[in-house]
PDB file of C-alpha atoms in Angstrom:
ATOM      1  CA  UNK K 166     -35.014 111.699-187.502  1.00 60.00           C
ATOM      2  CA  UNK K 167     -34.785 108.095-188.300  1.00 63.00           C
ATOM      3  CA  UNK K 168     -38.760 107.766-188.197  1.00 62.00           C
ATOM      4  CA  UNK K 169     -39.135 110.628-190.593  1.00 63.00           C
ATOM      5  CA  UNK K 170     -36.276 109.233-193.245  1.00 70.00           C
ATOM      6  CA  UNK K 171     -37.629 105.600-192.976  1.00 67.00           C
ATOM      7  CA  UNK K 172     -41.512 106.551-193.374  1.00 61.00           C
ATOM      8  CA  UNK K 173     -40.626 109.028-196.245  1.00 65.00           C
ATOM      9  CA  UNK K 174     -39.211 105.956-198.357  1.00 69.00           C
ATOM     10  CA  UNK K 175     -42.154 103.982-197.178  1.00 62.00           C
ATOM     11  CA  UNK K 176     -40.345 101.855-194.444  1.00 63.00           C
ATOM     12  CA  UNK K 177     -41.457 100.382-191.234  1.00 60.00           C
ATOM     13  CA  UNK K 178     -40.536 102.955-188.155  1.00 58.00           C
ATOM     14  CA  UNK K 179     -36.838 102.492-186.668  1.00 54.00           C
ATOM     15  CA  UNK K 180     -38.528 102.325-182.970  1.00 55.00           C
ATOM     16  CA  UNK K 181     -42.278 101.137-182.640  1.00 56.00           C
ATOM     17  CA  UNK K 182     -44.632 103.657-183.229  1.00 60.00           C
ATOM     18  CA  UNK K 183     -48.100 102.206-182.346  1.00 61.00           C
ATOM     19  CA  UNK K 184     -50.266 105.064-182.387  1.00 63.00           C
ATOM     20  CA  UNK K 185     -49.430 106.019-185.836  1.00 67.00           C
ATOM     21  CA  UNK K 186     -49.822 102.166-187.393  1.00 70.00           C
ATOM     22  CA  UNK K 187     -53.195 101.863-185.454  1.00 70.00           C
ATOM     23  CA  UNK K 188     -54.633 105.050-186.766  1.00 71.00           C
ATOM     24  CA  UNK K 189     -53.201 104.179-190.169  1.00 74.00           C
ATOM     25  CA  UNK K 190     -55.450 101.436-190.373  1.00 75.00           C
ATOM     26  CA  UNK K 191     -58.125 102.908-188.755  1.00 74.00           C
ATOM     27  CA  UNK K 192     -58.527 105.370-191.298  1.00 75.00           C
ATOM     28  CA  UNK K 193     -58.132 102.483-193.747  1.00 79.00           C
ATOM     29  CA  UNK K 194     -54.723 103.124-195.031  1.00 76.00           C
ATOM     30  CA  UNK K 195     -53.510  99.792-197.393  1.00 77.00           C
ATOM     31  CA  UNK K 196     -50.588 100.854-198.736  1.00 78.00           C
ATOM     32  CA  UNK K 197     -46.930 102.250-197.646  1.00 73.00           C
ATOM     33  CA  UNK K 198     -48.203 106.155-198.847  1.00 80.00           C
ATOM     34  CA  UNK K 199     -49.644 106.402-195.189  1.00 79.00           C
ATOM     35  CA  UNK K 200     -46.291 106.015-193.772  1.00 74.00           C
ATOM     36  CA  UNK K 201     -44.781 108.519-196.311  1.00 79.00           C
ATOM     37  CA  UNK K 202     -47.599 111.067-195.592  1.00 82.00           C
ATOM     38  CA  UNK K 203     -47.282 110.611-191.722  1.00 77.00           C
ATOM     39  CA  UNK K 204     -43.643 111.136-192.168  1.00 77.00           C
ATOM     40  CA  UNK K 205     -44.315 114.124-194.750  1.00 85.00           C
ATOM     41  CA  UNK K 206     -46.656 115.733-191.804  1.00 84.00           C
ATOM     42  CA  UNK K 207     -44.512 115.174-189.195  1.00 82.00           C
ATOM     43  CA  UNK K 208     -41.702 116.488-190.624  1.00 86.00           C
ATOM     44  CA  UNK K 209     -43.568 119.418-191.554  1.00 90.00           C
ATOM     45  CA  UNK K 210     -44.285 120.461-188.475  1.00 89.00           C
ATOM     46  CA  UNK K 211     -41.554 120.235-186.831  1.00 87.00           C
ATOM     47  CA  UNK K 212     -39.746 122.564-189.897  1.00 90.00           C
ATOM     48  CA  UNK K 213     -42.948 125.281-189.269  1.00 91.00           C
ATOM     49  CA  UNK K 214     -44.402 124.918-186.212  1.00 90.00           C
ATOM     50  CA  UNK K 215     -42.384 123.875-183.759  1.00 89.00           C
ATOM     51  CA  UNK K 216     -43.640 126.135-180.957  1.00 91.00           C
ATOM     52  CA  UNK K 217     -47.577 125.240-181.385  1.00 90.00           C
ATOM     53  CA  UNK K 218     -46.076 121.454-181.008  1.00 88.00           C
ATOM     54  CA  UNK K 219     -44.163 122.050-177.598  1.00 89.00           C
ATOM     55  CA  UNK K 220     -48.104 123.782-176.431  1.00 90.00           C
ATOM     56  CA  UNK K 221     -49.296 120.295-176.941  1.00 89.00           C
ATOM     57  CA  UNK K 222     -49.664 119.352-173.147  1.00 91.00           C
ATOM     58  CA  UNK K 223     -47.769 115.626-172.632  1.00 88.00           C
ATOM     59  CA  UNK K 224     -50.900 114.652-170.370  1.00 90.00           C
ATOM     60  CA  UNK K 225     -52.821 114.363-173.545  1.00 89.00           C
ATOM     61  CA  UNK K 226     -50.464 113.193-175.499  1.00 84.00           C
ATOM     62  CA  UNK K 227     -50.208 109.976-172.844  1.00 83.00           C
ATOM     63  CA  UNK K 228     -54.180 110.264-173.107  1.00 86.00           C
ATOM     64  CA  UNK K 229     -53.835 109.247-176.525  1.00 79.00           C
ATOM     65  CA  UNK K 230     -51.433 106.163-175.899  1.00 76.00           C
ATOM     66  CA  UNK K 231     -53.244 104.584-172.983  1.00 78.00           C
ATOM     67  CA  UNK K 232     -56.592 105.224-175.429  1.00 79.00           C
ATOM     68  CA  UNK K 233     -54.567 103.516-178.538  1.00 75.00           C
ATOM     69  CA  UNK K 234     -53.121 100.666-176.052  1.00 74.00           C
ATOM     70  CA  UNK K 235     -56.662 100.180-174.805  1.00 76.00           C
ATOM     71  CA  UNK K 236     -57.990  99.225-178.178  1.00 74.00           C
ATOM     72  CA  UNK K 237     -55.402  97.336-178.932  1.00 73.00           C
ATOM     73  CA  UNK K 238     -55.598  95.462-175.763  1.00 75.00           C
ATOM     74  CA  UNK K 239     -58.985  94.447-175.893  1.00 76.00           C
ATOM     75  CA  UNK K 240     -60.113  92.402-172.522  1.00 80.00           C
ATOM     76  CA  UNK K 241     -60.396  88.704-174.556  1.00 83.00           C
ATOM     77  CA  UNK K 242     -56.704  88.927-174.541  1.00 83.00           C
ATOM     78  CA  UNK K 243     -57.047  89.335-170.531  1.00 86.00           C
ATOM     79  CA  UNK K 244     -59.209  86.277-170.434  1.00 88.00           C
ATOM     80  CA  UNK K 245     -57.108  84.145-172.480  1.00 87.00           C
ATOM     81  CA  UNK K 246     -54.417  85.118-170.585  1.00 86.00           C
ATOM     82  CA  UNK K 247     -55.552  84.033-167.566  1.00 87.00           C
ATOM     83  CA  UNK K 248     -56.897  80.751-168.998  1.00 88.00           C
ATOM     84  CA  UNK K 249     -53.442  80.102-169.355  1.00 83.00           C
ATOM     85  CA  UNK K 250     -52.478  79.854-165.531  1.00 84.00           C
ATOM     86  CA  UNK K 251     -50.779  82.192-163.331  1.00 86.00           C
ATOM     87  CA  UNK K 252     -47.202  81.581-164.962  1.00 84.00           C
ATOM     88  CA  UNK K 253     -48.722  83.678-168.024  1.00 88.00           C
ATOM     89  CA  UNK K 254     -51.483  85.838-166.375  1.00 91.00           C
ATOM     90  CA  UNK K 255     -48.894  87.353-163.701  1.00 93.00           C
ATOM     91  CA  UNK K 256     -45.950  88.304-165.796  1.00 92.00           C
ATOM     92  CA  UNK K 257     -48.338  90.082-168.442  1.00 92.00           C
ATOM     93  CA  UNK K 258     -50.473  91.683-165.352  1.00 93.00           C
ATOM     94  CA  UNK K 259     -47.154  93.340-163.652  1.00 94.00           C
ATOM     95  CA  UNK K 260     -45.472  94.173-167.117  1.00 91.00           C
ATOM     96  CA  UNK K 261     -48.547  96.276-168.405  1.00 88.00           C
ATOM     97  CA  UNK K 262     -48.800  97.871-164.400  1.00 92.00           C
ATOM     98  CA  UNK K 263     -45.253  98.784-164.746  1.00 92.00           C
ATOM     99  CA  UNK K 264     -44.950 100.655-167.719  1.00 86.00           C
ATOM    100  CA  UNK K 265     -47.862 102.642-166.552  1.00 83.00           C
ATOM    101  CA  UNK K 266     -46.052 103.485-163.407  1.00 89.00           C
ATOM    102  CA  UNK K 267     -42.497 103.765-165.151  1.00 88.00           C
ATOM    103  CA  UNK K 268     -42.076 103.780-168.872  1.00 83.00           C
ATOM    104  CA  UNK K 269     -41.830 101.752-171.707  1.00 78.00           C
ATOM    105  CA  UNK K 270     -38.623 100.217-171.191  1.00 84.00           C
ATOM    106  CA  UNK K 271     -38.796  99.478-167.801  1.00 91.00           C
ATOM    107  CA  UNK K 272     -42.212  97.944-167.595  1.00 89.00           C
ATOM    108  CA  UNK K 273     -40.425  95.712-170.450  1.00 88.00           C
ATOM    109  CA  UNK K 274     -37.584  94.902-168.438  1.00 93.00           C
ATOM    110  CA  UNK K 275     -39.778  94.519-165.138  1.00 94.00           C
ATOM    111  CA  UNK K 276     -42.131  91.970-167.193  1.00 92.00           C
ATOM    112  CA  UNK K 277     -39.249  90.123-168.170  1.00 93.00           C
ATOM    113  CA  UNK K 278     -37.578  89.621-164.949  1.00 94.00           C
ATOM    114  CA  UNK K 279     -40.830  88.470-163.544  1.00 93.00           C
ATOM    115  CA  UNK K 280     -41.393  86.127-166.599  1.00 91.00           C
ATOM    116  CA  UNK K 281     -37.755  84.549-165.781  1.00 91.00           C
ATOM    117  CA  UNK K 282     -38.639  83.739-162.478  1.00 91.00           C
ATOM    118  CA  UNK K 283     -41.233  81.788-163.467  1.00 87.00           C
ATOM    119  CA  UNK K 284     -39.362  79.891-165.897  1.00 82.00           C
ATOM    120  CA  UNK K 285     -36.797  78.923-163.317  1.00 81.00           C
ATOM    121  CA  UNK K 286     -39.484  78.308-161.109  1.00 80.00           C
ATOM    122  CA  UNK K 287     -40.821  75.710-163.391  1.00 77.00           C
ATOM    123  CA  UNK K 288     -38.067  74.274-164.382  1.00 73.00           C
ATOM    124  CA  UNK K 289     -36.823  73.339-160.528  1.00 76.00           C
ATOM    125  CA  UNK K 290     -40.184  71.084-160.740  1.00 82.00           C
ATOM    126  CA  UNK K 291     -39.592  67.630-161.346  1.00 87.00           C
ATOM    127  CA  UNK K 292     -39.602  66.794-165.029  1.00 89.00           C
ATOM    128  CA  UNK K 293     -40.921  63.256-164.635  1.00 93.00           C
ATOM    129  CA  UNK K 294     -43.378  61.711-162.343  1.00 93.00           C
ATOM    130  CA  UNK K 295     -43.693  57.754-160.964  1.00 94.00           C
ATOM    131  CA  UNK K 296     -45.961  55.977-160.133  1.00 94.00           C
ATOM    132  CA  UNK K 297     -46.621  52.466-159.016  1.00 93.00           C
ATOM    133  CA  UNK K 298     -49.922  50.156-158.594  1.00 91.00           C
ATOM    134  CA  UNK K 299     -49.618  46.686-157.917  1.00 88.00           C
ATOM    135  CA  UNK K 300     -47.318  45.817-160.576  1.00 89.00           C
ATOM    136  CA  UNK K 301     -47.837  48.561-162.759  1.00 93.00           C
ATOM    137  CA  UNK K 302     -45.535  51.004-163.576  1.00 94.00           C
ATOM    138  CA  UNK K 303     -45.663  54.651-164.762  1.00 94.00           C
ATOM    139  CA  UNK K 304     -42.854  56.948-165.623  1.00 95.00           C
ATOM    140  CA  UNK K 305     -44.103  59.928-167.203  1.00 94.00           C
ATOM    141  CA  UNK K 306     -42.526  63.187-168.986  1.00 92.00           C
ATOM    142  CA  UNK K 307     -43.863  65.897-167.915  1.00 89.00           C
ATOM    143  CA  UNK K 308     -41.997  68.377-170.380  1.00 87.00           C
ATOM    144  CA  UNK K 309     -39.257  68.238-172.771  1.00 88.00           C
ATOM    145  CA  UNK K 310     -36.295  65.736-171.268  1.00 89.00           C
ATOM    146  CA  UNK K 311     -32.423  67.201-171.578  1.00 87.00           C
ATOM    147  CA  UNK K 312     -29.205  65.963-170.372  1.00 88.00           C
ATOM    148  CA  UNK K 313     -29.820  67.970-167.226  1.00 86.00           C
ATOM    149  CA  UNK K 314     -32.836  65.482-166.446  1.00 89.00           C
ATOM    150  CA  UNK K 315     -30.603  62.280-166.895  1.00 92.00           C
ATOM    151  CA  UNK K 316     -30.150  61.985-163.348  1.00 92.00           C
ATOM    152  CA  UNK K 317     -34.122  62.277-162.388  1.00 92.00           C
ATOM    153  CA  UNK K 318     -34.630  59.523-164.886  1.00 94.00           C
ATOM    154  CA  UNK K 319     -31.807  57.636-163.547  1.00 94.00           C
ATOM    155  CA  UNK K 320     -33.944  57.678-160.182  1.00 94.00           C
ATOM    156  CA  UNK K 321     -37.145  57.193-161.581  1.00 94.00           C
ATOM    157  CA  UNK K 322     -35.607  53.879-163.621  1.00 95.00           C
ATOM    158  CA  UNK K 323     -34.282  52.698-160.208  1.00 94.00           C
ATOM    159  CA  UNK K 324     -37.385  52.512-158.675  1.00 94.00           C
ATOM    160  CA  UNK K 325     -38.795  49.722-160.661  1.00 94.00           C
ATOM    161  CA  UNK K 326     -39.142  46.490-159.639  1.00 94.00           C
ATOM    162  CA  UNK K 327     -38.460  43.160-160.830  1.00 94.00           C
ATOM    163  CA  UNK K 328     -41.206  41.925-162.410  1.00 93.00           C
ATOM    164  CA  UNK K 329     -43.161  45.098-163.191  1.00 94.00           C
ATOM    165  CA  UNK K 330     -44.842  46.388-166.026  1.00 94.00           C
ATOM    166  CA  UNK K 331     -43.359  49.704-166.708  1.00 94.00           C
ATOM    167  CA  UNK K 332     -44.784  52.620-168.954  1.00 93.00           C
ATOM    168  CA  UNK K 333     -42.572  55.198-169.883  1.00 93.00           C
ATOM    169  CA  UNK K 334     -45.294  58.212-171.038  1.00 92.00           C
ATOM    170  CA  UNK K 335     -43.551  60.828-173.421  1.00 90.00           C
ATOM    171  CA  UNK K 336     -46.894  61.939-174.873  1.00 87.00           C
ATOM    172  CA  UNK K 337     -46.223  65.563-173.193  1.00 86.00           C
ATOM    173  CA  UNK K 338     -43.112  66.005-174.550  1.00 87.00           C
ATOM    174  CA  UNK K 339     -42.097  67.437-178.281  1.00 85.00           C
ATOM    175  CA  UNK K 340     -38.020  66.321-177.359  1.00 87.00           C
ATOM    176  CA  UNK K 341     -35.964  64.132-175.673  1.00 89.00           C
ATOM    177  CA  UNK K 342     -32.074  64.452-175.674  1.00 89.00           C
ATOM    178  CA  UNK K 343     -30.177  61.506-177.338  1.00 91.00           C
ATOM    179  CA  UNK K 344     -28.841  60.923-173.436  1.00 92.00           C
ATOM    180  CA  UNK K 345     -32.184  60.490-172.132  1.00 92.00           C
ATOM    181  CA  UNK K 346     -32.845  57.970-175.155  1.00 92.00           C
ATOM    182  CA  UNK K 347     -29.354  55.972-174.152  1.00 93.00           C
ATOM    183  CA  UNK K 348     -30.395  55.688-170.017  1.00 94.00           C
ATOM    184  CA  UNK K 349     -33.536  54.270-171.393  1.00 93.00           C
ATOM    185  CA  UNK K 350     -32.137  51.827-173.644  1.00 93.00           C
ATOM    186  CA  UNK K 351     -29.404  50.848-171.383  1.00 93.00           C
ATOM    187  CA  UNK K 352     -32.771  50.031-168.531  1.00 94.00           C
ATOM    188  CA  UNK K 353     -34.250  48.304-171.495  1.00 92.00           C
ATOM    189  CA  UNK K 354     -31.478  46.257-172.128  1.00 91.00           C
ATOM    190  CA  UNK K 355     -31.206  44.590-168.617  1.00 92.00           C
ATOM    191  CA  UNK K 356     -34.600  44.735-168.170  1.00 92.00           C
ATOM    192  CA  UNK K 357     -35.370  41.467-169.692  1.00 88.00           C
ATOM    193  CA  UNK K 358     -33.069  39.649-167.159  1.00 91.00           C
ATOM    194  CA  UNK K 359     -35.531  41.398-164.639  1.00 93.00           C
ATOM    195  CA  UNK K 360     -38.781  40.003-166.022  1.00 93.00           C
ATOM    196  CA  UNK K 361     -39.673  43.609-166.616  1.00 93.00           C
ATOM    197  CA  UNK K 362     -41.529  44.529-169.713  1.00 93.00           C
ATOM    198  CA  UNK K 363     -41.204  48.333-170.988  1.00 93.00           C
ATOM    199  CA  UNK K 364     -43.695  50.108-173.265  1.00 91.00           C
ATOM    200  CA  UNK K 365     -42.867  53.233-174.550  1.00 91.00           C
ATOM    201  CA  UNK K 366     -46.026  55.946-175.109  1.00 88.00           C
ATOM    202  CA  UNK K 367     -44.426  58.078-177.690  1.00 79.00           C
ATOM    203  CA  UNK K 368     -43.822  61.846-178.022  1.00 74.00           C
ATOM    204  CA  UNK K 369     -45.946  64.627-179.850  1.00 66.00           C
ATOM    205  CA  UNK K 370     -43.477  64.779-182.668  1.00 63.00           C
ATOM    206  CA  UNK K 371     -43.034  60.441-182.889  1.00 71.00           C
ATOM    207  CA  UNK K 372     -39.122  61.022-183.372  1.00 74.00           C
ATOM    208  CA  UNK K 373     -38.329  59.307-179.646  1.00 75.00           C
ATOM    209  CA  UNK K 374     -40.371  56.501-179.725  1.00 74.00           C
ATOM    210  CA  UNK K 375     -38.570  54.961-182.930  1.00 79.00           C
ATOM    211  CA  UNK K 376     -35.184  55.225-181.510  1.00 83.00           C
ATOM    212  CA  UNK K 377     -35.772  53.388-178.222  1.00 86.00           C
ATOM    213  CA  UNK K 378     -35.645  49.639-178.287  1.00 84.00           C
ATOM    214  CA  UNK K 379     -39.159  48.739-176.794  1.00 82.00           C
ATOM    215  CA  UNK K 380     -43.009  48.326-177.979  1.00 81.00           C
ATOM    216  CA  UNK K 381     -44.342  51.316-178.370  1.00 77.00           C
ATOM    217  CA  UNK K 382     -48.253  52.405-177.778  1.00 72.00           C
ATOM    218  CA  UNK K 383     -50.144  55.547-179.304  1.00 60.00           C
ATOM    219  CA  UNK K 384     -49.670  59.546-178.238  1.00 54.00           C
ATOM    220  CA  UNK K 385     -52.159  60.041-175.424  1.00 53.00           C
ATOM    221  CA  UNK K 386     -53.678  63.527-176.579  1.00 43.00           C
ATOM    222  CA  UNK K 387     -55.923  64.227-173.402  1.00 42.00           C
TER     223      UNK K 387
END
């Protein structure tokens, strides 16, 4: 009912309705009287001839979807899915298996509980990585820093030795939380009483580097 009254003023449909915006444009349909004639149609039938419509076998019917879904899915979105690792390839894999074998909305809820895991997953993963080379120091971000992190960086910071030359690499990173920035510059300050100089890589966006209090060097891009 709601499709028929929002297509007949020439709206968008109030629950997706794929099929019917894919064949729209296939048949070249540029304007909103394609949604008022579907609606017209549809609404037309269902007045008249309801009982030819309930002969329509529902195997067909999902014939048609999987056929619509299919060329809307083409297999370059498979590939470039899969380019972009497992933590993106799996969740969209399981999510289209499941609402085969279920429905809509629980292949949707399936592919997002599977896409959560991943995130959590990922986010138990260390956020920064150290490394040290005769002298040389590297502290590097390997995602956005938040006050949850503070403690990790805490550690990292504590590993440093007197004398070092430390890099602190934000180049992956688009944010860092204000208490991030204040453990750093806090390091910073007492560093100099350490004979340990700090450079600062800065962050895709270039709003960290500016407010911590050290020499900073270009975004590494590779």
């Amino acid at each position: 009912g709601g499709n028929i009254v929002s297509g007949l003023l020439g709206g968008l449909p109030v629950t997706s309705v794929i099929v019917r915006s894919s064949a729209n444009v296939d048949a070249g349909a540029e304007s909103k009287l394609s949604t008022m004639l579907h609606a017209t149609w549809l609404l037309l039938s269902v007045a008249l001839i309801p009982v030819v419509l309930n002969q329509i076998p529902l195997a067909a019917l999902a014939a048609v979807l999987i056929a619509t879904g299919y060329k809307l899915c083409k297999p370059k979105l498979f590939t470039e899915r899969y380019k972009q690792g497992w933590s993106q390839f799996i969740p969209f894999i399981v999510t289209i298996l499941a609402i085969l074998r279920t429905d809509l909305l629980i292949g949707i809820l399936v592919g997002l509980v599977v896409g959560f895991v991943f995130v959590v997953a990922r986010n138990f993963r260390p956020a920064l990585t150290y490394a040290y080379d005769d002298g040389d120091c590297l502290i590097r971000a390997r995602r956005n820093l938040y006050f949850i992190h503070k403690y990790e960086l805490q550690k990292s910071l504590a590993k440093v030795p007197d004398g070092a030359n430390l890099l602190i690499d934000l180049s992956s990173t688009s944010y860092v939380d204000l208490d991030n920035v204040d453990i750093i510059n806090a390091f910073i300050k007492g560093a100099d009483f350490r004979g340990i100089s700090v450079i600062v890589r800065g962050d895709i966006a270039e709003r960290t580097a500016p407010l911590i209090n050290a020499p900073s060097t270009g975004v590494r891009y590779a």
